[in-house]
Amino acid sequence: MERRSDNRADIRDFLARRRAQLTPEQVGLPTSGRRRVPGLRREEVAVLAGVSTEWYTRLEKGHISGVSEDVLDAVARTLQLDDDERTYLFDLAKAAQPSPAPRRRRKAVDVPPRVQWLLDSMTLSAAFVTNGRLDIVATNALARALFAPVFYSPSAGVHGRPNFARFWFLDDSSQDFVADWDGAVDITAALLRAEAGRYPNDAALRELIGELSTLSPEFRTRWASHKVRIHHGGVKRFHHPEAGDLELTYQPLDLPMSAREAHSLTIYTAEPGSPSEDGLRLLASWAATNTPHPPAHRSTPN
């Protein structure tokens, strides 16, 4: 029996929101008279993409199965999707295709020893591995010290392992830990949205999204915006309870370990010779003591 993902609501919301964000001027169309709705009209998108209005209307209602890559690419160009958004659209289309057999439940993948050896070899960089649901599944000592507030958060104890999404959205102390909390939660929701596009039948992911939607108004707002993020990196500023203010660069890297589970290796480093590097050295020293308890929280001057 053929099965497919019923992701029509995701497709409809995503395309409609992106269409509403574009103006005629942005796509080179003349403007005249008052417009009843913001953004482009469906017929305007259809003309620019080279398809009929009826066909595009059907697509925006979620009927994406069987659509060719060329047509999807034309729609993506017309809506001026960035690389992450384009990948998300293609993932939605792939998930909507009929499958000859029921999809198996995704199983957790053990981190191979070679990956842990790699993490442990990084002594002045905080390195950790996450799965697509943002569970922390492996870490080196410095990352555990840097993200001690995440590891010792009540949101981690309930589920047996730390999860960045639960920490940012469900633990009020997260707003004291990171300088740009709004940016952190924006990225987190967008990463989960992209993961849901890739794996719409992941029961654990659906449970996480349901939990966050129920408990966090901040998550509900960001989830409804339908923003997508796949590749990200940059700078984050932390207020660490032991090391004080830290400004760290971070870069996630794809880590292939299983065909059925996406993993990412993320590395946080500090500029050589900076006060933040001194802070990482302090945390490395603290981590080397193998202290079984979290560092004592203390307020950090602004």
PDB file of C-alpha atoms in Angstrom:
ATOM      1  CA  MET A   1       0.000   0.000   0.000  1.00  0.00           C
ATOM      2  CA  GLU A   2       1.440   3.390  -0.959  1.00  0.00           C
ATOM      3  CA  ARG A   3       1.878   6.001   1.719  1.00  0.00           C
ATOM      4  CA  ARG A   4       2.962   9.588   1.606  1.00  0.00           C
ATOM      5  CA  SER A   5       3.495  12.375   4.042  1.00  0.00           C
ATOM      6  CA  ASP A   6       0.429  14.562   4.490  1.00  0.00           C
ATOM      7  CA  ASN A   7       2.398  17.800   4.608  1.00  0.00           C
ATOM      8  CA  ARG A   8      -0.051  19.907   2.620  1.00  0.00           C
ATOM      9  CA  ALA A   9      -0.529  22.405   5.449  1.00  0.00           C
ATOM     10  CA  ASP A  10       3.247  22.990   5.630  1.00  0.00           C
ATOM     11  CA  ILE A  11       3.443  23.502   1.865  1.00  0.00           C
ATOM     12  CA  ARG A  12       0.456  25.860   1.853  1.00  0.00           C
ATOM     13  CA  ASP A  13       1.724  27.979   4.740  1.00  0.00           C
ATOM     14  CA  PHE A  14       5.277  28.154   3.419  1.00  0.00           C
ATOM     15  CA  LEU A  15       4.390  29.208  -0.132  1.00  0.00           C
ATOM     16  CA  ALA A  16       1.655  31.622   0.948  1.00  0.00           C
ATOM     17  CA  ARG A  17       3.930  33.363   3.449  1.00  0.00           C
ATOM     18  CA  ARG A  18       6.770  33.711   0.974  1.00  0.00           C
ATOM     19  CA  ARG A  19       4.395  35.084  -1.670  1.00  0.00           C
ATOM     20  CA  ALA A  20       3.026  37.611   0.837  1.00  0.00           C
ATOM     21  CA  GLN A  21       6.544  38.856   1.595  1.00  0.00           C
ATOM     22  CA  LEU A  22       7.276  39.905  -2.003  1.00  0.00           C
ATOM     23  CA  THR A  23       6.183  43.146  -3.629  1.00  0.00           C
ATOM     24  CA  PRO A  24       5.556  43.708  -7.346  1.00  0.00           C
ATOM     25  CA  GLU A  25       8.558  46.038  -7.413  1.00  0.00           C
ATOM     26  CA  GLN A  26      10.845  43.276  -6.142  1.00  0.00           C
ATOM     27  CA  VAL A  27       9.984  41.018  -9.056  1.00  0.00           C
ATOM     28  CA  GLY A  28       9.888  43.717 -11.731  1.00  0.00           C
ATOM     29  CA  LEU A  29       6.111  44.048 -12.085  1.00  0.00           C
ATOM     30  CA  PRO A  30       4.366  47.408 -12.515  1.00  0.00           C
ATOM     31  CA  THR A  31       2.170  48.618  -9.677  1.00  0.00           C
ATOM     32  CA  SER A  32      -1.170  50.290 -10.193  1.00  0.00           C
ATOM     33  CA  GLY A  33      -4.191  50.797  -7.985  1.00  0.00           C
ATOM     34  CA  ARG A  34      -4.802  49.494  -4.490  1.00  0.00           C
ATOM     35  CA  ARG A  35      -4.065  45.871  -3.636  1.00  0.00           C
ATOM     36  CA  ARG A  36      -6.407  44.020  -1.304  1.00  0.00           C
ATOM     37  CA  VAL A  37      -3.725  41.730   0.066  1.00  0.00           C
ATOM     38  CA  PRO A  38      -0.007  42.247   0.760  1.00  0.00           C
ATOM     39  CA  GLY A  39       2.532  40.679  -1.517  1.00  0.00           C
ATOM     40  CA  LEU A  40       2.093  39.094  -4.917  1.00  0.00           C
ATOM     41  CA  ARG A  41      -1.099  37.600  -6.266  1.00  0.00           C
ATOM     42  CA  ARG A  42      -1.195  33.933  -7.161  1.00  0.00           C
ATOM     43  CA  GLU A  43      -1.678  34.729 -10.835  1.00  0.00           C
ATOM     44  CA  GLU A  44       1.422  36.931 -10.765  1.00  0.00           C
ATOM     45  CA  VAL A  45       3.522  34.127  -9.320  1.00  0.00           C
ATOM     46  CA  ALA A  46       2.103  31.758 -11.932  1.00  0.00           C
ATOM     47  CA  VAL A  47       3.009  34.064 -14.825  1.00  0.00           C
ATOM     48  CA  LEU A  48       6.524  34.643 -13.556  1.00  0.00           C
ATOM     49  CA  ALA A  49       7.059  30.907 -12.971  1.00  0.00           C
ATOM     50  CA  GLY A  50       5.667  29.983 -16.401  1.00  0.00           C
ATOM     51  CA  VAL A  51       2.723  27.904 -15.194  1.00  0.00           C
ATOM     52  CA  SER A  52      -1.036  28.339 -15.241  1.00  0.00           C
ATOM     53  CA  THR A  53      -2.831  30.113 -12.422  1.00  0.00           C
ATOM     54  CA  GLU A  54      -4.929  26.996 -11.807  1.00  0.00           C
ATOM     55  CA  TRP A  55      -1.802  24.874 -11.545  1.00  0.00           C
ATOM     56  CA  TYR A  56      -0.038  27.220  -9.120  1.00  0.00           C
ATOM     57  CA  THR A  57      -3.192  27.562  -7.015  1.00  0.00           C
ATOM     58  CA  ARG A  58      -3.306  23.787  -6.702  1.00  0.00           C
ATOM     59  CA  LEU A  59       0.375  23.740  -5.746  1.00  0.00           C
ATOM     60  CA  GLU A  60      -0.103  26.387  -3.062  1.00  0.00           C
ATOM     61  CA  LYS A  61      -2.932  24.316  -1.618  1.00  0.00           C
ATOM     62  CA  GLY A  62      -0.396  21.599  -0.929  1.00  0.00           C
ATOM     63  CA  HIS A  63      -0.748  19.315  -3.939  1.00  0.00           C
ATOM     64  CA  ILE A  64       2.962  19.004  -4.654  1.00  0.00           C
ATOM     65  CA  SER A  65       3.311  15.295  -5.387  1.00  0.00           C
ATOM     66  CA  GLY A  66       4.523  14.639  -8.934  1.00  0.00           C
ATOM     67  CA  VAL A  67       5.695  18.194  -9.580  1.00  0.00           C
ATOM     68  CA  SER A  68       8.896  18.244 -11.638  1.00  0.00           C
ATOM     69  CA  GLU A  69      12.147  19.684 -10.316  1.00  0.00           C
ATOM     70  CA  ASP A  70      12.199  22.232 -13.146  1.00  0.00           C
ATOM     71  CA  VAL A  71       8.824  23.616 -12.109  1.00  0.00           C
ATOM     72  CA  LEU A  72       9.784  23.680  -8.430  1.00  0.00           C
ATOM     73  CA  ASP A  73      12.966  25.480  -9.360  1.00  0.00           C
ATOM     74  CA  ALA A  74      10.967  28.065 -11.328  1.00  0.00           C
ATOM     75  CA  VAL A  75       8.673  28.649  -8.357  1.00  0.00           C
ATOM     76  CA  ALA A  76      11.667  28.938  -6.031  1.00  0.00           C
ATOM     77  CA  ARG A  77      13.266  31.559  -8.291  1.00  0.00           C
ATOM     78  CA  THR A  78      10.025  33.505  -8.589  1.00  0.00           C
ATOM     79  CA  LEU A  79       9.541  33.585  -4.820  1.00  0.00           C
ATOM     80  CA  GLN A  80      13.231  34.502  -4.422  1.00  0.00           C
ATOM     81  CA  LEU A  81      13.871  31.651  -1.991  1.00  0.00           C
ATOM     82  CA  ASP A  82      17.348  31.454  -0.534  1.00  0.00           C
ATOM     83  CA  ASP A  83      19.338  28.209  -0.646  1.00  0.00           C
ATOM     84  CA  ASP A  84      17.928  26.905   2.642  1.00  0.00           C
ATOM     85  CA  GLU A  85      14.352  27.723   1.664  1.00  0.00           C
ATOM     86  CA  ARG A  86      14.805  26.113  -1.746  1.00  0.00           C
ATOM     87  CA  THR A  87      16.145  22.950  -0.118  1.00  0.00           C
ATOM     88  CA  TYR A  88      13.168  22.957   2.241  1.00  0.00           C
ATOM     89  CA  LEU A  89      10.704  23.224  -0.660  1.00  0.00           C
ATOM     90  CA  PHE A  90      12.345  20.281  -2.421  1.00  0.00           C
ATOM     91  CA  ASP A  91      12.319  18.302   0.829  1.00  0.00           C
ATOM     92  CA  LEU A  92       8.577  18.919   1.166  1.00  0.00           C
ATOM     93  CA  ALA A  93       8.065  17.699  -2.386  1.00  0.00           C
ATOM     94  CA  LYS A  94      10.160  14.591  -1.786  1.00  0.00           C
ATOM     95  CA  ALA A  95       8.265  13.756   1.400  1.00  0.00           C
ATOM     96  CA  ALA A  96       4.952  14.041  -0.469  1.00  0.00           C
ATOM     97  CA  GLN A  97       5.909  11.402  -3.037  1.00  0.00           C
ATOM     98  CA  PRO A  98       4.209   7.985  -2.739  1.00  0.00           C
ATOM     99  CA  SER A  99       6.294   5.406  -0.909  1.00  0.00           C
ATOM    100  CA  PRO A 100       5.937   1.695  -1.692  1.00  0.00           C
ATOM    101  CA  ALA A 101       6.392   0.713   1.935  1.00  0.00           C
ATOM    102  CA  PRO A 102       5.718   2.264   5.327  1.00  0.00           C
ATOM    103  CA  ARG A 103       8.583   4.403   6.553  1.00  0.00           C
ATOM    104  CA  ARG A 104      10.462   2.862   9.446  1.00  0.00           C
ATOM    105  CA  ARG A 105      10.817   4.728  12.704  1.00  0.00           C
ATOM    106  CA  ARG A 106      14.162   6.496  12.904  1.00  0.00           C
ATOM    107  CA  LYS A 107      16.414   4.870  15.446  1.00  0.00           C
ATOM    108  CA  ALA A 108      19.030   6.596  17.540  1.00  0.00           C
ATOM    109  CA  VAL A 109      22.554   6.081  16.238  1.00  0.00           C
ATOM    110  CA  ASP A 110      25.447   5.478  18.594  1.00  0.00           C
ATOM    111  CA  VAL A 111      28.376   7.842  18.147  1.00  0.00           C
ATOM    112  CA  PRO A 112      31.357   5.820  16.880  1.00  0.00           C
ATOM    113  CA  PRO A 113      34.500   5.849  19.062  1.00  0.00           C
ATOM    114  CA  ARG A 114      36.427   7.633  16.288  1.00  0.00           C
ATOM    115  CA  VAL A 115      34.071  10.608  16.584  1.00  0.00           C
ATOM    116  CA  GLN A 116      34.569  10.789  20.343  1.00  0.00           C
ATOM    117  CA  TRP A 117      38.341  10.603  19.819  1.00  0.00           C
ATOM    118  CA  LEU A 118      38.043  13.547  17.423  1.00  0.00           C
ATOM    119  CA  LEU A 119      36.074  15.563  19.979  1.00  0.00           C
ATOM    120  CA  ASP A 120      38.504  14.760  22.783  1.00  0.00           C
ATOM    121  CA  SER A 121      41.473  15.861  20.668  1.00  0.00           C
ATOM    122  CA  MET A 122      40.135  19.432  20.595  1.00  0.00           C
ATOM    123  CA  THR A 123      41.372  20.824  23.888  1.00  0.00           C
ATOM    124  CA  LEU A 124      40.873  24.563  23.324  1.00  0.00           C
ATOM    125  CA  SER A 125      37.702  24.330  21.237  1.00  0.00           C
ATOM    126  CA  ALA A 126      34.292  23.376  22.553  1.00  0.00           C
ATOM    127  CA  ALA A 127      33.003  20.648  20.215  1.00  0.00           C
ATOM    128  CA  PHE A 128      29.836  18.615  20.319  1.00  0.00           C
ATOM    129  CA  VAL A 129      27.569  16.504  18.107  1.00  0.00           C
ATOM    130  CA  THR A 130      23.821  17.032  17.785  1.00  0.00           C
ATOM    131  CA  ASN A 131      21.155  15.145  15.891  1.00  0.00           C
ATOM    132  CA  GLY A 132      18.486  16.810  13.792  1.00  0.00           C
ATOM    133  CA  ARG A 133      16.244  17.272  16.829  1.00  0.00           C
ATOM    134  CA  LEU A 134      19.065  19.230  18.544  1.00  0.00           C
ATOM    135  CA  ASP A 135      19.762  16.611  21.191  1.00  0.00           C
ATOM    136  CA  ILE A 136      23.401  16.742  22.303  1.00  0.00           C
ATOM    137  CA  VAL A 137      24.618  13.192  21.674  1.00  0.00           C
ATOM    138  CA  ALA A 138      28.395  13.585  22.147  1.00  0.00           C
ATOM    139  CA  THR A 139      30.716  16.264  23.485  1.00  0.00           C
ATOM    140  CA  ASN A 140      34.237  17.009  24.596  1.00  0.00           C
ATOM    141  CA  ALA A 141      35.064  18.183  28.103  1.00  0.00           C
ATOM    142  CA  LEU A 142      35.257  21.863  27.168  1.00  0.00           C
ATOM    143  CA  ALA A 143      31.857  21.863  25.471  1.00  0.00           C
ATOM    144  CA  ARG A 144      30.335  20.275  28.543  1.00  0.00           C
ATOM    145  CA  ALA A 145      31.871  23.022  30.664  1.00  0.00           C
ATOM    146  CA  LEU A 146      30.832  25.783  28.270  1.00  0.00           C
ATOM    147  CA  PHE A 147      27.266  24.528  28.039  1.00  0.00           C
ATOM    148  CA  ALA A 148      26.974  23.488  31.677  1.00  0.00           C
ATOM    149  CA  PRO A 149      23.719  25.504  32.003  1.00  0.00           C
ATOM    150  CA  VAL A 150      22.244  23.341  29.220  1.00  0.00           C
ATOM    151  CA  PHE A 151      23.445  20.053  30.706  1.00  0.00           C
ATOM    152  CA  TYR A 152      22.223  20.888  34.206  1.00  0.00           C
ATOM    153  CA  SER A 153      18.959  22.466  33.099  1.00  0.00           C
ATOM    154  CA  PRO A 154      15.734  20.886  34.413  1.00  0.00           C
ATOM    155  CA  SER A 155      14.697  20.596  30.768  1.00  0.00           C
ATOM    156  CA  ALA A 156      17.514  18.067  30.260  1.00  0.00           C
ATOM    157  CA  GLY A 157      16.798  15.920  33.293  1.00  0.00           C
ATOM    158  CA  VAL A 158      13.229  15.138  32.301  1.00  0.00           C
ATOM    159  CA  HIS A 159      14.246  13.573  28.996  1.00  0.00           C
ATOM    160  CA  GLY A 160      17.603  12.073  29.903  1.00  0.00           C
ATOM    161  CA  ARG A 161      19.756  14.148  27.572  1.00  0.00           C
ATOM    162  CA  PRO A 162      20.254  17.862  26.948  1.00  0.00           C
ATOM    163  CA  ASN A 163      18.389  19.414  24.051  1.00  0.00           C
ATOM    164  CA  PHE A 164      19.058  22.947  22.817  1.00  0.00           C
ATOM    165  CA  ALA A 165      15.461  23.580  21.757  1.00  0.00           C
ATOM    166  CA  ARG A 166      14.063  22.647  25.164  1.00  0.00           C
ATOM    167  CA  PHE A 167      16.719  24.726  26.910  1.00  0.00           C
ATOM    168  CA  TRP A 168      16.187  27.896  24.870  1.00  0.00           C
ATOM    169  CA  PHE A 169      12.393  27.765  24.940  1.00  0.00           C
ATOM    170  CA  LEU A 170      11.542  26.097  28.269  1.00  0.00           C
ATOM    171  CA  ASP A 171      14.275  27.221  30.682  1.00  0.00           C
ATOM    172  CA  ASP A 172      14.024  30.872  31.718  1.00  0.00           C
ATOM    173  CA  SER A 173      17.704  30.875  32.717  1.00  0.00           C
ATOM    174  CA  SER A 174      18.627  30.568  29.030  1.00  0.00           C
ATOM    175  CA  GLN A 175      17.896  34.278  28.616  1.00  0.00           C
ATOM    176  CA  ASP A 176      20.706  35.051  31.058  1.00  0.00           C
ATOM    177  CA  PHE A 177      23.129  32.617  29.442  1.00  0.00           C
ATOM    178  CA  VAL A 178      23.183  34.008  25.894  1.00  0.00           C
ATOM    179  CA  ALA A 179      23.364  37.668  24.940  1.00  0.00           C
ATOM    180  CA  ASP A 180      21.109  37.449  21.857  1.00  0.00           C
ATOM    181  CA  TRP A 181      18.358  35.143  23.091  1.00  0.00           C
ATOM    182  CA  ASP A 182      15.951  36.203  20.344  1.00  0.00           C
ATOM    183  CA  GLY A 183      18.497  35.276  17.695  1.00  0.00           C
ATOM    184  CA  ALA A 184      19.173  31.920  19.362  1.00  0.00           C
ATOM    185  CA  VAL A 185      15.507  30.924  19.485  1.00  0.00           C
ATOM    186  CA  ASP A 186      14.874  32.189  15.937  1.00  0.00           C
ATOM    187  CA  ILE A 187      17.629  29.928  14.605  1.00  0.00           C
ATOM    188  CA  THR A 188      16.472  27.008  16.744  1.00  0.00           C
ATOM    189  CA  ALA A 189      12.899  27.105  15.463  1.00  0.00           C
ATOM    190  CA  ALA A 190      14.118  27.500  11.879  1.00  0.00           C
ATOM    191  CA  LEU A 191      16.431  24.483  12.232  1.00  0.00           C
ATOM    192  CA  LEU A 192      13.572  22.354  13.555  1.00  0.00           C
ATOM    193  CA  ARG A 193      11.337  23.541  10.711  1.00  0.00           C
ATOM    194  CA  ALA A 194      13.931  22.417   8.162  1.00  0.00           C
ATOM    195  CA  GLU A 195      14.303  19.063   9.933  1.00  0.00           C
ATOM    196  CA  ALA A 196      10.533  18.575   9.854  1.00  0.00           C
ATOM    197  CA  GLY A 197      10.618  19.156   6.101  1.00  0.00           C
ATOM    198  CA  ARG A 198      13.250  16.437   5.683  1.00  0.00           C
ATOM    199  CA  TYR A 199      11.691  13.946   8.091  1.00  0.00           C
ATOM    200  CA  PRO A 200       7.947  14.689   8.456  1.00  0.00           C
ATOM    201  CA  ASN A 201       7.257  11.205   9.824  1.00  0.00           C
ATOM    202  CA  ASP A 202       9.793  11.337  12.653  1.00  0.00           C
ATOM    203  CA  ALA A 203       7.677  10.597  15.720  1.00  0.00           C
ATOM    204  CA  ALA A 204      10.266  11.915  18.193  1.00  0.00           C
ATOM    205  CA  LEU A 205      10.527  15.173  16.248  1.00  0.00           C
ATOM    206  CA  ARG A 206       6.744  15.556  16.162  1.00  0.00           C
ATOM    207  CA  GLU A 207       6.618  14.967  19.914  1.00  0.00           C
ATOM    208  CA  LEU A 208       9.267  17.625  20.506  1.00  0.00           C
ATOM    209  CA  ILE A 209       7.479  20.168  18.322  1.00  0.00           C
ATOM    210  CA  GLY A 210       4.183  19.359  20.037  1.00  0.00           C
ATOM    211  CA  GLU A 211       5.753  19.786  23.461  1.00  0.00           C
ATOM    212  CA  LEU A 212       7.317  23.129  22.575  1.00  0.00           C
ATOM    213  CA  SER A 213       4.118  24.351  20.909  1.00  0.00           C
ATOM    214  CA  THR A 214       2.118  23.482  24.022  1.00  0.00           C
ATOM    215  CA  LEU A 215       4.498  24.973  26.587  1.00  0.00           C
ATOM    216  CA  SER A 216       6.107  27.940  24.829  1.00  0.00           C
ATOM    217  CA  PRO A 217       4.241  30.880  23.283  1.00  0.00           C
ATOM    218  CA  GLU A 218       7.620  32.070  21.949  1.00  0.00           C
ATOM    219  CA  PHE A 219       8.016  28.820  20.035  1.00  0.00           C
ATOM    220  CA  ARG A 220       4.458  28.923  18.681  1.00  0.00           C
ATOM    221  CA  THR A 221       5.060  32.400  17.273  1.00  0.00           C
ATOM    222  CA  ARG A 222       8.315  31.433  15.593  1.00  0.00           C
ATOM    223  CA  TRP A 223       6.981  28.126  14.298  1.00  0.00           C
ATOM    224  CA  ALA A 224       4.075  29.927  12.647  1.00  0.00           C
ATOM    225  CA  SER A 225       6.479  32.256  10.808  1.00  0.00           C
ATOM    226  CA  HIS A 226       7.687  29.221   8.819  1.00  0.00           C
ATOM    227  CA  LYS A 227      11.299  30.397   8.664  1.00  0.00           C
ATOM    228  CA  VAL A 228      13.853  27.804   7.573  1.00  0.00           C
ATOM    229  CA  ARG A 229      17.505  27.425   8.457  1.00  0.00           C
ATOM    230  CA  ILE A 230      19.839  24.629   7.391  1.00  0.00           C
ATOM    231  CA  HIS A 231      23.347  26.041   7.246  1.00  0.00           C
ATOM    232  CA  HIS A 232      24.368  28.500   9.913  1.00  0.00           C
ATOM    233  CA  GLY A 233      27.422  29.749  11.709  1.00  0.00           C
ATOM    234  CA  GLY A 234      28.731  32.972  13.099  1.00  0.00           C
ATOM    235  CA  VAL A 235      29.343  34.584  16.484  1.00  0.00           C
ATOM    236  CA  LYS A 236      27.577  34.098  19.813  1.00  0.00           C
ATOM    237  CA  ARG A 237      28.071  35.968  23.054  1.00  0.00           C
ATOM    238  CA  PHE A 238      27.524  34.186  26.334  1.00  0.00           C
ATOM    239  CA  HIS A 239      27.286  35.245  29.974  1.00  0.00           C
ATOM    240  CA  HIS A 240      28.872  32.163  31.513  1.00  0.00           C
ATOM    241  CA  PRO A 241      28.373  31.690  35.286  1.00  0.00           C
ATOM    242  CA  GLU A 242      32.075  30.829  35.758  1.00  0.00           C
ATOM    243  CA  ALA A 243      33.979  32.330  32.824  1.00  0.00           C
ATOM    244  CA  GLY A 244      32.054  35.598  32.532  1.00  0.00           C
ATOM    245  CA  ASP A 245      31.439  37.206  29.146  1.00  0.00           C
ATOM    246  CA  LEU A 246      32.549  35.134  26.158  1.00  0.00           C
ATOM    247  CA  GLU A 247      32.461  36.014  22.465  1.00  0.00           C
ATOM    248  CA  LEU A 248      32.899  32.843  20.436  1.00  0.00           C
ATOM    249  CA  THR A 249      32.758  31.943  16.762  1.00  0.00           C
ATOM    250  CA  TYR A 250      30.967  28.745  15.870  1.00  0.00           C
ATOM    251  CA  GLN A 251      30.732  26.569  12.787  1.00  0.00           C
ATOM    252  CA  PRO A 252      28.526  23.497  12.320  1.00  0.00           C
ATOM    253  CA  LEU A 253      29.709  20.758   9.946  1.00  0.00           C
ATOM    254  CA  ASP A 254      27.699  17.886   8.529  1.00  0.00           C
ATOM    255  CA  LEU A 255      28.713  14.613  10.149  1.00  0.00           C
ATOM    256  CA  PRO A 256      27.563  11.575   8.133  1.00  0.00           C
ATOM    257  CA  MET A 257      26.977   8.665  10.484  1.00  0.00           C
ATOM    258  CA  SER A 258      23.746   7.122   9.221  1.00  0.00           C
ATOM    259  CA  ALA A 259      21.549   7.320   6.142  1.00  0.00           C
ATOM    260  CA  ARG A 260      18.507   7.697   8.394  1.00  0.00           C
ATOM    261  CA  GLU A 261      19.764  10.224  10.942  1.00  0.00           C
ATOM    262  CA  ALA A 262      21.285  13.658  10.342  1.00  0.00           C
ATOM    263  CA  HIS A 263      24.093  14.720  12.670  1.00  0.00           C
ATOM    264  CA  SER A 264      26.089  17.899  12.954  1.00  0.00           C
ATOM    265  CA  LEU A 265      29.501  18.585  14.512  1.00  0.00           C
ATOM    266  CA  THR A 266      29.670  22.105  15.942  1.00  0.00           C
ATOM    267  CA  ILE A 267      32.873  23.770  17.069  1.00  0.00           C
ATOM    268  CA  TYR A 268      33.115  26.921  19.204  1.00  0.00           C
ATOM    269  CA  THR A 269      36.432  28.806  19.272  1.00  0.00           C
ATOM    270  CA  ALA A 270      37.722  32.149  20.511  1.00  0.00           C
ATOM    271  CA  GLU A 271      39.950  34.693  18.821  1.00  0.00           C
ATOM    272  CA  PRO A 272      43.584  33.961  19.773  1.00  0.00           C
ATOM    273  CA  GLY A 273      44.863  36.278  22.484  1.00  0.00           C
ATOM    274  CA  SER A 274      41.412  37.591  23.343  1.00  0.00           C
ATOM    275  CA  PRO A 275      39.783  37.692  26.783  1.00  0.00           C
ATOM    276  CA  SER A 276      37.359  35.065  25.505  1.00  0.00           C
ATOM    277  CA  GLU A 277      40.270  32.700  24.844  1.00  0.00           C
ATOM    278  CA  ASP A 278      41.345  33.247  28.443  1.00  0.00           C
ATOM    279  CA  GLY A 279      37.799  32.367  29.463  1.00  0.00           C
ATOM    280  CA  LEU A 280      37.917  29.128  27.472  1.00  0.00           C
ATOM    281  CA  ARG A 281      41.232  28.256  29.113  1.00  0.00           C
ATOM    282  CA  LEU A 282      39.610  28.799  32.491  1.00  0.00           C
ATOM    283  CA  LEU A 283      36.767  26.470  31.536  1.00  0.00           C
ATOM    284  CA  ALA A 284      39.234  23.903  30.184  1.00  0.00           C
ATOM    285  CA  SER A 285      41.011  23.961  33.523  1.00  0.00           C
ATOM    286  CA  TRP A 286      37.718  23.553  35.346  1.00  0.00           C
ATOM    287  CA  ALA A 287      36.737  20.671  33.050  1.00  0.00           C
ATOM    288  CA  ALA A 288      40.068  18.940  33.688  1.00  0.00           C
ATOM    289  CA  THR A 289      39.171  18.556  37.354  1.00  0.00           C
ATOM    290  CA  ASN A 290      36.261  16.261  36.336  1.00  0.00           C
ATOM    291  CA  THR A 291      34.010  18.059  38.788  1.00  0.00           C
ATOM    292  CA  PRO A 292      30.729  16.121  38.907  1.00  0.00           C
ATOM    293  CA  HIS A 293      28.678  19.179  39.814  1.00  0.00           C
ATOM    294  CA  PRO A 294      27.788  22.280  37.796  1.00  0.00           C
ATOM    295  CA  PRO A 295      29.691  25.499  38.424  1.00  0.00           C
ATOM    296  CA  ALA A 296      28.069  27.753  40.959  1.00  0.00           C
ATOM    297  CA  HIS A 297      25.915  30.381  39.326  1.00  0.00           C
ATOM    298  CA  ARG A 298      26.913  33.952  39.876  1.00  0.00           C
ATOM    299  CA  SER A 299      25.740  37.149  38.276  1.00  0.00           C
ATOM    300  CA  THR A 300      27.903  38.545  35.500  1.00  0.00           C
ATOM    301  CA  PRO A 301      28.383  42.314  35.189  1.00  0.00           C
ATOM    302  CA  ASN A 302      26.843  43.829  32.074  1.00  0.00           C
TER     303      ASN A 302
END
